[in-house]
mmCIF file of C-alpha atoms in Angstrom:
data_model
loop_
_atom_site.group_PDB
_atom_site.id
_atom_site.type_symbol
_atom_site.label_atom_id
_atom_site.label_comp_id
_atom_site.label_asym_id
_atom_site.label_seq_id
_atom_site.Cartn_x
_atom_site.Cartn_y
_atom_site.Cartn_z
ATOM 1 C CA MET V 145 1.372 19.017 39.283
ATOM 2 C CA HIS V 146 -2.236 19.733 40.245
ATOM 3 C CA THR V 147 -2.922 18.918 43.881
ATOM 4 C CA THR V 148 -6.496 18.045 44.748
ATOM 5 C CA ARG V 149 -7.619 14.666 46.065
ATOM 6 C CA ARG V 150 -4.753 12.706 47.565
ATOM 7 C CA HIS V 151 -3.914 9.498 45.753
ATOM 8 C CA CYS V 152 -0.850 7.777 44.404
ATOM 9 C CA PRO V 153 0.610 9.775 41.479
ATOM 10 C CA ILE V 154 -1.265 9.824 38.195
ATOM 11 C CA TYR V 155 0.892 10.163 35.075
ATOM 12 C CA VAL V 156 -0.723 11.219 31.817
ATOM 13 C CA ILE V 157 1.300 10.392 28.696
ATOM 14 C CA THR V 158 0.959 13.085 26.051
ATOM 15 C CA LEU V 159 2.782 14.506 23.072
ATOM 16 C CA ASP V 160 3.926 18.040 23.783
ATOM 17 C CA HIS V 161 1.905 19.519 20.897
ATOM 18 C CA ALA V 162 -1.366 17.735 21.842
ATOM 19 C CA LYS V 163 -2.798 20.791 23.619
ATOM 20 C CA GLU V 164 -6.469 19.987 23.031
ATOM 21 C CA ARG V 165 -6.108 16.484 24.465
ATOM 22 C CA GLN V 166 -4.204 17.889 27.435
ATOM 23 C CA GLN V 167 -6.944 20.427 28.144
ATOM 24 C CA THR V 168 -9.684 17.798 27.895
ATOM 25 C CA ILE V 169 -8.133 15.249 30.220
ATOM 26 C CA SER V 170 -6.926 17.973 32.622
ATOM 27 C CA ALA V 171 -10.474 19.243 33.005
ATOM 28 C CA ARG V 172 -11.804 15.732 33.558
ATOM 29 C CA LEU V 173 -9.201 14.853 36.188
ATOM 30 C CA ARG V 174 -9.954 18.083 38.032
ATOM 31 C CA GLU V 175 -13.672 17.217 37.964
ATOM 32 C CA LEU V 176 -12.801 13.919 39.620
ATOM 33 C CA GLY V 177 -10.592 15.694 42.150
ATOM 34 C CA LEU V 178 -7.481 13.790 41.084
ATOM 35 C CA ALA V 179 -3.932 15.106 41.103
ATOM 36 C CA PHE V 180 -1.899 14.377 37.985
ATOM 37 C CA GLU V 181 1.303 15.063 36.114
ATOM 38 C CA PHE V 182 2.034 15.033 32.396
ATOM 39 C CA ILE V 183 4.801 12.777 31.079
ATOM 40 C CA SER V 184 6.138 13.596 27.619
ATOM 41 C CA GLY V 185 5.385 10.981 24.992
ATOM 42 C CA VAL V 186 7.535 10.095 21.998
ATOM 43 C CA ASP V 187 6.494 11.102 18.482
ATOM 44 C CA GLY V 188 7.157 7.992 16.440
ATOM 45 C CA ARG V 189 7.290 9.935 13.178
ATOM 46 C CA GLY V 190 10.772 11.097 14.083
ATOM 47 C CA LEU V 191 12.114 7.597 14.731
ATOM 48 C CA LYS V 192 14.118 5.413 12.368
ATOM 49 C CA LEU V 193 13.399 1.914 13.546
ATOM 50 C CA GLU V 194 15.922 0.091 11.377
ATOM 51 C CA ASN V 195 18.885 1.669 13.134
ATOM 52 C CA HIS V 196 17.360 2.225 16.552
ATOM 53 C CA PRO V 197 19.418 0.498 19.270
ATOM 54 C CA ASP V 198 16.286 -0.410 21.267
ATOM 55 C CA TYR V 199 14.553 -2.284 18.437
ATOM 56 C CA GLU V 200 14.824 -5.980 17.517
ATOM 57 C CA PRO V 201 13.602 -6.113 13.891
ATOM 58 C CA ILE V 202 14.489 -9.732 13.100
ATOM 59 C CA LYS V 203 12.463 -11.176 15.945
ATOM 60 C CA ARG V 204 9.524 -8.891 15.164
ATOM 61 C CA ARG V 205 9.497 -9.812 11.479
ATOM 62 C CA LEU V 206 9.851 -13.543 12.054
ATOM 63 C CA PHE V 207 6.880 -13.716 14.431
ATOM 64 C CA TYR V 208 4.615 -10.968 13.053
ATOM 65 C CA GLY V 209 5.567 -10.634 9.408
ATOM 66 C CA ARG V 210 6.185 -6.911 9.590
ATOM 67 C CA ASP V 211 7.940 -4.292 11.645
ATOM 68 C CA LEU V 212 6.432 -2.407 14.536
ATOM 69 C CA SER V 213 4.971 0.804 13.227
ATOM 70 C CA GLN V 214 6.692 4.039 14.181
ATOM 71 C CA GLY V 215 3.738 4.932 16.377
ATOM 72 C CA GLU V 216 3.787 1.568 18.160
ATOM 73 C CA PHE V 217 7.482 1.970 18.850
ATOM 74 C CA GLY V 218 7.015 5.548 20.037
ATOM 75 C CA CYS V 219 4.280 4.310 22.366
ATOM 76 C CA ILE V 220 6.663 1.768 23.917
ATOM 77 C CA LEU V 221 9.266 4.465 24.538
ATOM 78 C CA ALA V 222 6.641 6.810 26.006
ATOM 79 C CA HIS V 223 5.466 4.234 28.543
ATOM 80 C CA ARG V 224 9.099 3.445 29.292
ATOM 81 C CA ASN V 225 9.544 7.111 30.215
ATOM 82 C CA VAL V 226 7.008 6.527 33.001
ATOM 83 C CA TYR V 227 8.758 3.389 34.225
ATOM 84 C CA ARG V 228 12.110 5.170 34.304
ATOM 85 C CA HIS V 229 10.607 8.106 36.157
ATOM 86 C CA MET V 230 9.103 5.812 38.782
ATOM 87 C CA GLN V 231 12.383 3.974 39.193
ATOM 88 C CA GLU V 232 14.469 7.143 39.429
ATOM 89 C CA GLN V 233 12.087 8.755 41.922
ATOM 90 C CA GLN V 234 11.357 5.506 43.778
ATOM 91 C CA VAL V 235 7.601 5.946 43.280
ATOM 92 C CA GLU V 236 5.953 2.995 45.006
ATOM 93 C CA MET V 237 2.707 3.014 43.032
ATOM 94 C CA ALA V 238 1.171 5.028 40.179
ATOM 95 C CA VAL V 239 -1.683 5.251 37.692
ATOM 96 C CA VAL V 240 -0.783 5.644 34.012
ATOM 97 C CA LEU V 241 -3.218 7.160 31.510
ATOM 98 C CA GLU V 242 -2.954 8.045 27.848
ATOM 99 C CA ASP V 243 -4.228 11.524 27.095
ATOM 100 C CA ASP V 244 -7.292 10.440 25.082
ATOM 101 C CA SER V 245 -8.643 8.086 27.748
ATOM 102 C CA ILE V 246 -12.239 8.421 28.923
ATOM 103 C CA LEU V 247 -12.481 8.437 32.715
ATOM 104 C CA THR V 248 -15.576 7.291 34.588
ATOM 105 C CA GLU V 249 -16.910 8.669 37.865
ATOM 106 C CA GLU V 250 -15.724 5.573 39.693
ATOM 107 C CA LEU V 251 -12.023 6.018 38.920
ATOM 108 C CA PRO V 252 -11.141 7.691 42.265
ATOM 109 C CA ASP V 253 -12.877 4.934 44.258
ATOM 110 C CA VAL V 254 -11.222 2.210 42.189
ATOM 111 C CA ILE V 255 -7.795 3.747 42.795
ATOM 112 C CA GLU V 256 -8.445 3.886 46.534
ATOM 113 C CA ALA V 257 -9.666 0.290 46.587
ATOM 114 C CA LEU V 258 -6.598 -0.920 44.706
ATOM 115 C CA GLU V 259 -4.330 1.008 47.052
ATOM 116 C CA ARG V 260 -5.876 -0.860 49.981
ATOM 117 C CA ILE V 261 -5.039 -4.252 48.454
ATOM 118 C CA ALA V 262 -1.697 -3.253 46.940
ATOM 119 C CA ASP V 263 0.000 -6.358 48.355
ATOM 120 C CA ASN V 264 -2.060 -8.527 45.985
ATOM 121 C CA TRP V 265 -0.968 -7.187 42.597
ATOM 122 C CA ASP V 266 1.884 -5.692 40.555
ATOM 123 C CA LEU V 267 -0.045 -4.456 37.513
ATOM 124 C CA VAL V 268 -3.787 -3.784 37.164
ATOM 125 C CA ARG V 269 -4.985 -3.111 33.639
ATOM 126 C CA PHE V 270 -8.006 -0.905 32.875
ATOM 127 C CA LEU V 271 -9.474 -2.481 29.734
ATOM 128 C CA GLY V 272 -12.897 -1.187 28.811
ATOM 129 C CA ARG V 273 -14.072 -3.019 25.709
ATOM 130 C CA ASP V 274 -16.787 -5.687 25.689
ATOM 131 C CA LYS V 275 -14.417 -8.308 24.285
ATOM 132 C CA ASN V 276 -12.159 -7.720 27.302
ATOM 133 C CA TYR V 277 -15.029 -8.384 29.700
ATOM 134 C CA ARG V 278 -15.975 -11.565 27.835
ATOM 135 C CA SER V 279 -12.472 -12.945 28.396
ATOM 136 C CA THR V 280 -12.386 -11.998 32.078
ATOM 137 C CA ARG V 281 -12.606 -14.248 35.115
ATOM 138 C CA PRO V 282 -14.146 -12.401 38.107
ATOM 139 C CA ILE V 283 -12.217 -12.862 41.326
ATOM 140 C CA ARG V 284 -13.913 -10.763 43.988
ATOM 141 C CA PRO V 285 -15.769 -7.476 44.510
ATOM 142 C CA LEU V 286 -13.567 -4.411 44.690
ATOM 143 C CA GLU V 287 -14.516 -2.911 48.023
ATOM 144 C CA GLY V 288 -16.209 0.499 47.887
ATOM 145 C CA THR V 289 -16.962 0.246 44.155
ATOM 146 C CA SER V 290 -19.430 -1.469 41.860
ATOM 147 C CA ALA V 291 -16.553 -3.166 40.026
ATOM 148 C CA MET V 292 -14.929 -6.564 40.322
ATOM 149 C CA LEU V 293 -11.279 -7.427 40.604
ATOM 150 C CA ALA V 294 -10.749 -9.804 37.702
ATOM 151 C CA ARG V 295 -8.176 -11.775 35.781
ATOM 152 C CA GLN V 296 -7.751 -11.213 32.075
ATOM 153 C CA LEU V 297 -7.385 -14.439 30.112
ATOM 154 C CA GLY V 298 -5.370 -14.356 26.924
ATOM 155 C CA ILE V 299 -3.446 -11.277 25.771
ATOM 156 C CA PRO V 300 -5.946 -8.408 25.578
ATOM 157 C CA GLY V 301 -4.822 -5.224 23.846
ATOM 158 C CA GLY V 302 -4.876 -1.719 25.275
ATOM 159 C CA ALA V 303 -2.515 0.420 27.349
ATOM 160 C CA TYR V 304 -4.705 3.519 27.701
ATOM 161 C CA GLY V 305 -4.991 3.055 31.471
ATOM 162 C CA TYR V 306 -3.424 0.925 34.182
ATOM 163 C CA MET V 307 -1.989 0.981 37.685
ATOM 164 C CA LEU V 308 1.384 -0.467 38.636
ATOM 165 C CA ASN V 309 3.810 -0.706 41.499
ATOM 166 C CA LEU V 310 7.554 -0.064 41.599
ATOM 167 C CA LYS V 311 8.374 -3.732 41.064
ATOM 168 C CA ALA V 312 6.382 -3.702 37.812
ATOM 169 C CA ALA V 313 7.957 -0.410 36.716
ATOM 170 C CA LYS V 314 11.458 -1.831 37.210
ATOM 171 C CA ARG V 315 10.588 -5.068 35.412
ATOM 172 C CA LEU V 316 8.930 -3.313 32.462
ATOM 173 C CA ASN V 317 11.729 -0.772 32.205
ATOM 174 C CA ARG V 318 14.215 -3.622 31.940
ATOM 175 C CA MET V 319 12.085 -5.524 29.421
ATOM 176 C CA THR V 320 11.700 -2.505 27.127
ATOM 177 C CA GLN V 321 15.422 -2.019 26.589
ATOM 178 C CA LYS V 322 15.104 -4.220 23.479
ATOM 179 C CA ASN V 323 11.682 -4.213 21.838
ATOM 180 C CA TRP V 324 9.700 -6.291 19.400
ATOM 181 C CA LEU V 325 6.347 -6.599 21.197
ATOM 182 C CA ALA V 326 3.854 -3.718 21.372
ATOM 183 C CA ILE V 327 3.532 -2.373 24.904
ATOM 184 C CA ASP V 328 0.014 -3.722 25.474
ATOM 185 C CA THR V 329 1.067 -7.168 24.249
ATOM 186 C CA LEU V 330 3.935 -7.119 26.724
ATOM 187 C CA HIS V 331 1.537 -6.156 29.538
ATOM 188 C CA GLY V 332 -0.597 -9.187 28.732
ATOM 189 C CA ALA V 333 2.265 -11.674 28.386
ATOM 190 C CA VAL V 334 2.404 -12.481 32.085
ATOM 191 C CA TRP V 335 4.566 -15.594 31.562
ATOM 192 C CA LEU V 336 7.252 -13.233 30.216
ATOM 193 C CA THR V 337 6.911 -10.425 32.754
ATOM 194 C CA GLY V 338 6.359 -12.646 35.800
ATOM 195 C CA LEU V 339 4.102 -9.924 37.215
ATOM 196 C CA ARG V 340 0.891 -10.451 39.184
ATOM 197 C CA THR V 341 -1.373 -8.900 36.559
ATOM 198 C CA LEU V 342 -5.087 -8.301 37.167
ATOM 199 C CA ALA V 343 -7.896 -6.180 35.739
ATOM 200 C CA VAL V 344 -10.998 -4.289 36.851
ATOM 201 C CA ALA V 345 -14.431 -5.018 35.379
ATOM 202 C CA PRO V 346 -16.119 -2.804 34.463
ATOM 203 C CA SER V 347 -13.130 -0.622 33.773
ATOM 204 C CA PRO V 348 -12.963 2.917 35.205
ATOM 205 C CA VAL V 349 -10.949 3.954 32.132
ATOM 206 C CA LEU V 350 -12.343 3.532 28.626
ATOM 207 C CA PRO V 351 -10.813 3.823 25.153
ATOM 208 C CA ASN V 352 -11.846 6.831 23.096
ATOM 209 C CA ASP V 353 -12.989 5.227 19.857
ATOM 210 C CA GLU V 354 -14.359 8.544 18.557
ATOM 211 C CA SER V 355 -10.907 10.118 18.543
ATOM 212 C CA PRO V 356 -8.023 8.272 16.826
ATOM 213 C CA SER V 357 -5.089 7.676 19.123
ATOM 214 C CA CYS V 358 -1.777 9.365 18.465
ATOM 215 C CA ILE V 359 -0.491 5.988 17.305
ATOM 216 C CA ASP V 360 -3.166 5.696 14.616
ATOM 217 C CA THR V 361 -2.766 9.312 13.566
ATOM 218 C CA GLN V 362 0.964 8.875 13.138
ATOM 219 C CA ASP V 363 0.750 5.631 11.224
ATOM 220 C CA ASP V 364 -2.411 6.007 9.149
ATOM 221 C CA ASN V 365 -3.735 2.866 10.870
ATOM 222 C CA LEU V 366 -0.672 0.766 9.965
ATOM 223 C CA ARG V 367 -0.973 -0.646 13.466
ATOM 224 C CA TRP V 368 -3.931 -2.760 12.332
ATOM 225 C CA ASP V 369 -2.435 -3.766 8.968
ATOM 226 C CA LYS V 370 -1.640 -7.496 9.104
ATOM 227 C CA THR V 371 -0.065 -7.623 5.624
ATOM 228 C CA VAL V 372 3.139 -9.661 5.550
ATOM 229 C CA ARG V 373 5.978 -7.349 4.544
ATOM 230 C CA LEU V 374 8.869 -9.747 4.110
ATOM 231 C CA GLU V 375 11.097 -10.671 1.215
ATOM 232 C CA GLY V 376 13.437 -13.470 0.241
ATOM 233 C CA GLY V 377 14.272 -16.278 2.640
ATOM 234 C CA MET V 378 12.546 -14.608 5.566
ATOM 235 C CA ARG V 379 9.245 -14.651 3.696
ATOM 236 C CA LEU V 380 9.716 -18.355 2.976
ATOM 237 C CA ILE V 381 10.264 -19.334 6.604
ATOM 238 C CA TYR V 382 7.654 -16.939 8.009
ATOM 239 C CA PRO V 383 4.749 -19.464 7.863
ATOM 240 C CA VAL V 384 6.811 -21.768 10.085
ATOM 241 C CA THR V 385 7.956 -19.120 12.572
ATOM 242 C CA ARG V 386 4.468 -17.611 12.739
ATOM 243 C CA GLY V 387 2.929 -21.025 13.330
ATOM 244 C CA LEU V 388 5.406 -21.790 16.090
ATOM 245 C CA TRP V 389 4.707 -18.411 17.704
ATOM 246 C CA LYS V 390 0.947 -18.995 17.690
ATOM 247 C CA PHE V 391 1.448 -22.468 19.142
ATOM 248 C CA TYR V 392 3.688 -21.015 21.840
ATOM 249 C CA LEU V 393 1.071 -18.371 22.695
ATOM 250 C CA ALA V 394 -1.685 -20.979 22.899
ATOM 251 C CA CYS V 395 0.401 -23.131 25.261
ATOM 252 C CA CYS V 396 1.368 -20.196 27.473
ATOM 253 C CA THR V 397 -2.113 -18.719 27.720
ATOM 254 C CA GLY V 398 -3.579 -22.173 28.409
ATOM 255 C CA TRP V 399 -1.067 -22.763 31.189
ATOM 256 C CA ILE V 400 -1.803 -19.346 32.728
ATOM 257 C CA ARG V 401 -5.554 -20.064 32.644
ATOM 258 C CA LEU V 402 -5.035 -23.301 34.547
ATOM 259 C CA LYS V 403 -2.427 -21.964 36.962
ATOM 260 C CA SER V 404 -4.440 -18.843 37.798
ATOM 261 C CA LEU V 405 -7.641 -20.861 38.247
ATOM 262 C CA LEU V 406 -6.014 -22.736 41.090
ATOM 263 C CA CYS V 407 -4.938 -19.431 42.652
ATOM 264 C CA ASP V 408 -8.317 -17.761 42.143
ATOM 265 C CA ARG V 409 -10.607 -20.644 43.116
ATOM 266 C CA GLY V 410 -11.236 -19.509 46.679
ATOM 267 C CA ASP V 411 -11.972 -15.937 45.689
ATOM 268 C CA VAL V 412 -14.197 -17.025 42.802
ATOM 269 C CA LYS V 413 -16.323 -19.040 45.230
ATOM 270 C CA ARG V 414 -16.654 -15.996 47.468
ATOM 271 C CA VAL V 415 -17.745 -13.943 44.459
ATOM 272 C CA GLY V 416 -20.528 -16.432 43.808
ATOM 273 C CA THR V 417 -21.672 -16.247 47.412
ATOM 274 C CA HIS V 418 -21.566 -12.449 47.307
ATOM 275 C CA GLY V 419 -23.629 -12.373 44.123
ATOM 276 C CA SER V 420 -26.310 -14.656 45.494
#
């Protein structure tokens, strides 16, 4: 543990052999004056999904047409290590970063601002791609920063940075005992988690698109391969199960848009007044 600026704990997920990544993010966190702790990741290359007790292959195949990649599954288990740690140590609030994340100068101020309004959220996702911002509904300015507290609409991908409380850690730990959704998909499926999930725009944590993530390195980009890998009867019924899944997602995301709009309306009006 490196003790500098006092904040809630920051956990950096890393594979034990990723020394260069560890050095890079360590140096950056020290520049920002932020204390942090490494949490060991899980190397998916050593996992056998078919026989793993924490994997639900049938559900995954029926709705996605292929298995989770080894890297995706290792990523789930790595983030679960953080949730278990928080639950065991009764950590009330923490920031989670992947070791290739790019951290902006505003990260310390954003953390402080979110700490001050901790009663208003369970999970705050740091999603730094333009497509994430386009699908964001601003709620209100985040005091002491140039960013906005926002609501992500849909199921945006990315788990390279976020902040969560103990309630969220317990819920996500429980929901990752049996897995068929990638961890970032689970974070976005708020109708499943029941968590008060928000975002920050612009994000103080950005994806490192110049350096492939450990997931991509492990899987040779299988994560982005949408090829259906089914045989027999399962391949025949897949168009139906996939269609039903997409319809279910559309209904759930539409309901969340409407439900959250009613919750956010007052704050959205204040944002407009602030901006004028």
